[in-house]
XYZ file of C-alpha atoms in Angstrom:
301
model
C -11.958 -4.575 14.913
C -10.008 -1.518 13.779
C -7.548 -2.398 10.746
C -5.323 0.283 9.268
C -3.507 -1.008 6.049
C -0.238 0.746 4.755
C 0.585 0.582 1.060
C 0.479 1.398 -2.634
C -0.591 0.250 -6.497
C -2.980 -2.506 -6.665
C -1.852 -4.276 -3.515
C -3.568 -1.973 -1.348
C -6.710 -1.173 -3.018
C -7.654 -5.246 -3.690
C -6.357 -5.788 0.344
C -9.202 -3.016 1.215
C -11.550 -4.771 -0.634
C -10.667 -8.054 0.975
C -10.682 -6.786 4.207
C -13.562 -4.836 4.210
C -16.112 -7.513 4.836
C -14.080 -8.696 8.325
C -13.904 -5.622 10.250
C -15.957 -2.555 11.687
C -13.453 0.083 10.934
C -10.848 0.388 8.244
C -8.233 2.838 7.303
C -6.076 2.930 4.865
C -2.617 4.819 4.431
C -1.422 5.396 0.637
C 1.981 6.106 -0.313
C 2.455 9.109 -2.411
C 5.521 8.963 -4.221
C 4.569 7.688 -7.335
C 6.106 10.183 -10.248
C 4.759 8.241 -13.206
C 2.140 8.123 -15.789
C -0.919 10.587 -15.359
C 0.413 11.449 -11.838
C 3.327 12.036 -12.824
C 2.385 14.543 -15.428
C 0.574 15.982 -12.801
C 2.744 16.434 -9.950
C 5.184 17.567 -12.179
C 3.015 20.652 -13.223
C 1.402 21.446 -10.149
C 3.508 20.239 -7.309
C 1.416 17.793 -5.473
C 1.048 14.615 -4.063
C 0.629 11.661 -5.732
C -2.915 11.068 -6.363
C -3.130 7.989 -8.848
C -2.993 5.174 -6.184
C -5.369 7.351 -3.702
C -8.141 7.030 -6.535
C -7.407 3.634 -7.389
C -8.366 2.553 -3.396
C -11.117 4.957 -3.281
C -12.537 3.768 -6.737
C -12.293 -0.129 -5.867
C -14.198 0.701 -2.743
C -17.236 2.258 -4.397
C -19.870 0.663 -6.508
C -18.414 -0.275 -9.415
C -22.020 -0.021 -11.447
C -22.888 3.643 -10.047
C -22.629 6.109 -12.980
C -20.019 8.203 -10.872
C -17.810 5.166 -10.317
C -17.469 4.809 -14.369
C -17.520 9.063 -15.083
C -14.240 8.615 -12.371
C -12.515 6.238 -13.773
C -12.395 7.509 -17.308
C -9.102 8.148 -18.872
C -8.864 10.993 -21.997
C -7.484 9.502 -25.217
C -5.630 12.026 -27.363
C -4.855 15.217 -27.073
C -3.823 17.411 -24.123
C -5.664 15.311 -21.797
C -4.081 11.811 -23.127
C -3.391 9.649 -20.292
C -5.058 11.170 -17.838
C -7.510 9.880 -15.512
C -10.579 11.853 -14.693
C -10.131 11.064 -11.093
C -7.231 11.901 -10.709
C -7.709 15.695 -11.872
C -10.670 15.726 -9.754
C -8.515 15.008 -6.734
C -6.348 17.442 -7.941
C -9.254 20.283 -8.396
C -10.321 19.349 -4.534
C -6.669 19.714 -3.360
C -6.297 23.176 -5.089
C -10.050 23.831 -3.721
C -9.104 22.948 -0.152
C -5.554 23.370 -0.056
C -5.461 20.410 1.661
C -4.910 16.899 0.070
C -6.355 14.784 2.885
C -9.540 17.037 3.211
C -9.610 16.277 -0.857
C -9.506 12.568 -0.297
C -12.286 12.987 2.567
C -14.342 14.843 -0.093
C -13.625 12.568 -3.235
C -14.232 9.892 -0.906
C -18.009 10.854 -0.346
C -18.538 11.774 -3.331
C -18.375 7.931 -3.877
C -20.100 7.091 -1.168
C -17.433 5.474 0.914
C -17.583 4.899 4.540
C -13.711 3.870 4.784
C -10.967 6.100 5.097
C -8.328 6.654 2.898
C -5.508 9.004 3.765
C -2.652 9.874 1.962
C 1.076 9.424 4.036
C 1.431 12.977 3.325
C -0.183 16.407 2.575
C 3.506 17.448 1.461
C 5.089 16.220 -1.705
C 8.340 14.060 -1.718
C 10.092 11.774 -3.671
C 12.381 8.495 -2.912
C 16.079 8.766 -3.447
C 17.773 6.349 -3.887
C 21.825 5.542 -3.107
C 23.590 3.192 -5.167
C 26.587 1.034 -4.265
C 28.689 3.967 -6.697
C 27.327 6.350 -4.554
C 25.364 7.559 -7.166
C 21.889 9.186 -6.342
C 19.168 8.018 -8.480
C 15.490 10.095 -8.174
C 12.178 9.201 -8.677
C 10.497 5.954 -8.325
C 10.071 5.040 -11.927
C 14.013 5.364 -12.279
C 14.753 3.407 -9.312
C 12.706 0.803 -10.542
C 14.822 0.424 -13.913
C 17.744 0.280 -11.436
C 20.088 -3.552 -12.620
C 21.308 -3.465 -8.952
C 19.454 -2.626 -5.674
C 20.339 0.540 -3.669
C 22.281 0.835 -0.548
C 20.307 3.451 1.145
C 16.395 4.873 0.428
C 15.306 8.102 1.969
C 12.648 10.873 1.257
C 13.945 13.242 -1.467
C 12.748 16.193 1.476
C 11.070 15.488 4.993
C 7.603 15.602 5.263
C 5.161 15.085 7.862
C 2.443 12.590 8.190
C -0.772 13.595 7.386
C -3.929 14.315 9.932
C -4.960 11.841 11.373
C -2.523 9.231 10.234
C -0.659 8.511 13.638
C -3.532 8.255 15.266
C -4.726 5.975 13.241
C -2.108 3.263 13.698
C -2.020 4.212 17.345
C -5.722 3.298 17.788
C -5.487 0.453 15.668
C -6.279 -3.612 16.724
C -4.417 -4.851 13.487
C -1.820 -3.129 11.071
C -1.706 -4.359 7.722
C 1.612 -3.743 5.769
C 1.508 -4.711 1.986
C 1.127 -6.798 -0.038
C 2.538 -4.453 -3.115
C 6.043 -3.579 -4.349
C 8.424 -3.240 -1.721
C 10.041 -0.099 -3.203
C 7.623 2.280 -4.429
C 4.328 0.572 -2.054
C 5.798 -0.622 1.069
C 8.826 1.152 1.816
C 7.480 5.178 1.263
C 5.073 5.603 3.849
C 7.335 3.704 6.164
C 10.049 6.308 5.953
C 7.973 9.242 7.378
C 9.475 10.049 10.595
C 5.601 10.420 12.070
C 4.883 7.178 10.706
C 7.759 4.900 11.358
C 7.689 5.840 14.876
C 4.006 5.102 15.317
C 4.530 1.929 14.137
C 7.027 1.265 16.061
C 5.210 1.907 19.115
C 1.407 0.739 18.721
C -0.174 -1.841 20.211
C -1.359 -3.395 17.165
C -0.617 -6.728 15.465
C 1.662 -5.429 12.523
C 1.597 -8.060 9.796
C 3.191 -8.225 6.387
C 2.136 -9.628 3.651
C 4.502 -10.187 0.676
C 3.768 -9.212 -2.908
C 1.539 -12.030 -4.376
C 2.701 -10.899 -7.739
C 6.457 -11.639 -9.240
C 7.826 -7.693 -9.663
C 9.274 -6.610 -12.673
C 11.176 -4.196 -11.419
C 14.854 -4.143 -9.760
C 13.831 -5.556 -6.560
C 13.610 -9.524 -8.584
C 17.355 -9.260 -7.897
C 16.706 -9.601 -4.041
C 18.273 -12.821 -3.044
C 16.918 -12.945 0.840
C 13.559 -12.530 2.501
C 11.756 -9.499 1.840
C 10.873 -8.593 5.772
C 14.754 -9.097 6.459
C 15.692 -6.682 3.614
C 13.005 -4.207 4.356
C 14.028 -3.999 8.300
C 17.469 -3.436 6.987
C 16.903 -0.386 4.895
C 14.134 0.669 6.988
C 16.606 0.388 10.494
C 13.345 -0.918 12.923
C 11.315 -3.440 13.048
C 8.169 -2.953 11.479
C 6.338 -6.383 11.968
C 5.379 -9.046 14.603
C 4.720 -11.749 11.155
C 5.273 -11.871 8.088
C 3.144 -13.858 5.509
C 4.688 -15.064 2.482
C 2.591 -16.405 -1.005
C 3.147 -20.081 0.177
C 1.995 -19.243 3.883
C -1.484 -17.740 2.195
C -1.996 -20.702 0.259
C -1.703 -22.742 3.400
C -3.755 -20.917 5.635
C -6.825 -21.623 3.418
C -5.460 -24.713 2.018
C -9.321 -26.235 2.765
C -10.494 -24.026 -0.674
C -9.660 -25.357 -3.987
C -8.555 -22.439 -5.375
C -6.551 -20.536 -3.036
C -3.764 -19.696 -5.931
C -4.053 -20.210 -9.364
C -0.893 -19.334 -9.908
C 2.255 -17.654 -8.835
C 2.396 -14.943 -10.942
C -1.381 -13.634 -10.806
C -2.813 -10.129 -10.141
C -4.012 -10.249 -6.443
C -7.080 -11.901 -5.854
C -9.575 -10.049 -3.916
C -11.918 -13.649 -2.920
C -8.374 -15.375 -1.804
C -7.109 -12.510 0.408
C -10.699 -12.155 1.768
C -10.616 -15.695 2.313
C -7.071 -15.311 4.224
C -8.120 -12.430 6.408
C -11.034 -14.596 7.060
C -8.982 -17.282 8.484
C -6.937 -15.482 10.197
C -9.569 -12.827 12.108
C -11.430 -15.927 13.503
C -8.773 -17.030 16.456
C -7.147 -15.275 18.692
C -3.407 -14.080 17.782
C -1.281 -16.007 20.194
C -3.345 -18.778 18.724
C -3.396 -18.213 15.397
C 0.592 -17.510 15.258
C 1.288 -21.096 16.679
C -0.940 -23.165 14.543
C 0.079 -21.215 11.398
C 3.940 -21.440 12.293
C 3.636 -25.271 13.329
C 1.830 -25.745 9.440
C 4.029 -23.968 7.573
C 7.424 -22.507 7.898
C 6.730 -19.531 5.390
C 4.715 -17.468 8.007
C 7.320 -15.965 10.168
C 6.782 -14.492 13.820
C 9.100 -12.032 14.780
């Protein structure tokens, strides 16, 4: 089975891990909007992409014990450097090397020893923009998310243009896998490429979203309806066939003890492994009606 996942932070990089096991082929699509922290500093300076969640999925797909895996994931304490990780400035010495930020993922990706693929949404860097009900336009992820009130409008700060072999991807895909992560900065970005939105609009594929397993922080714990309503409202298509919520998950492998340990946990990588596991073992038209007739949560558009 081919599975292309779409997605940001942690979400996405445990979900590859999870899914890895269950399926022959898997893609993933990383959103690259991100102006904080060590990427931030860096896409600030050198006006590209963001590259912090691209390592983080690349890094949790290697071997964690190789030497490389641990020289990668250093960050520099003090001076100059402070804050930085050392994967992300070697993504950033590929990208300058091949001018190219998906042929620097391909390479930093072997370098690991990876056999997925990890592309980012975009070669071309762009920011979210945000509207608020004032009217006012508020930049940049990390001020969006200190935002009391959610937006009326998100957009791209500029256009951009998927990256190679992105489209195709979700064109040639069996299942699409959209989330879990922040709806803001990890869902919603890759979703609002033009290239992208209308791909997934149009494949084949069984789109599924998965909500955020983990309470946010941020502005979007004012949302007061379900997340897949409010997405396909800002978004302006429909971008799923289900949706999965934390209490549908819990359900579908309600047969293992420890399913969820509790609400407001990192995501666990052996539970969403567990989930896919469920899930990939009956057909879909099967799957949807036994999982809808057991609990309400899971939603079938």
């Amino acid at each position: 089975m081919k599975i292309v996942c779409i997605g940001g932070g942690h979400g996405l990089s445990h979900m590859l891990s999870a899914i890895r096991p269950h399926c022959a082929e898997l893609t993933a699509i990383v959103a690259t909007t991100d102006n904080g922290g060590s990427t931030g500093k860096l896409r600030k300076s050198q006006d590209v992409v963001a590259l912090g969640d691209i390592r983080r999925c690349c890094l949790q797909l290697a071997d964690s014990d190789s030497l490389i895996h641990q020289v990668f994931h250093h960050r520099f304490d003090g001076g100059e450097l402070n804050g930085h990780s050392l994967g992300n400035l070697a993504l950033l010495s590929l990208t300058q090397q091949t001018n190219s930020a998906t042929q620097a993922v391909a390479w930093f990706n072997a370098m690991l020893g990876n056999s997925e693929t990890i592309l980012p949404m975009s070669d071309e860097p762009t920011d979210l923009l945000a509207v608020m009900s004032s009217g006012i336009k508020v930049f940049g992820e990390c001020d969006i998310d200190s935002q009391e009130e959610l937006p009326d409008y998100l957009t791209l700060s500029q256009d951009v243009n998927a990256a190679p072999g992105v489209v195709q991807a979700i064109e040639n895909a069996d299942m699409l896998i959209i989330g879990p992560g922040s709806l803001i900065t990890s869902v919603m970005p890759a979703m609002l490429v033009e290239d992208i939105a209308k791909a997934v609009q149009q494949t084949s594929a069984c789109r599924l979203f998965i909500e955020n397993i983990a309470k946010e922080a941020s502005v979007i714990k004012s949302l007061d309806m379900q997340p897949v309503d409010w997405l396909e409202g800002m978004l302006g298509y429909r971008f799923c066939d289900m949706s999965i919520s934390l209490d549908a998950l819990s359900e579908i492998v309600s047969h293992f003890d420890d399913v969820v340990k509790s609400p407001n946990q990192q995501h666990d990588i052996e539970q969403l492994s567990n989930v896919f596991g469920e899930i990939l073992k009956m057909p879909l038209s099967l799957e949807a009606e036994q999982l809808v007739s057991s609990n309400q949560t899971l939603r079938v558009s």
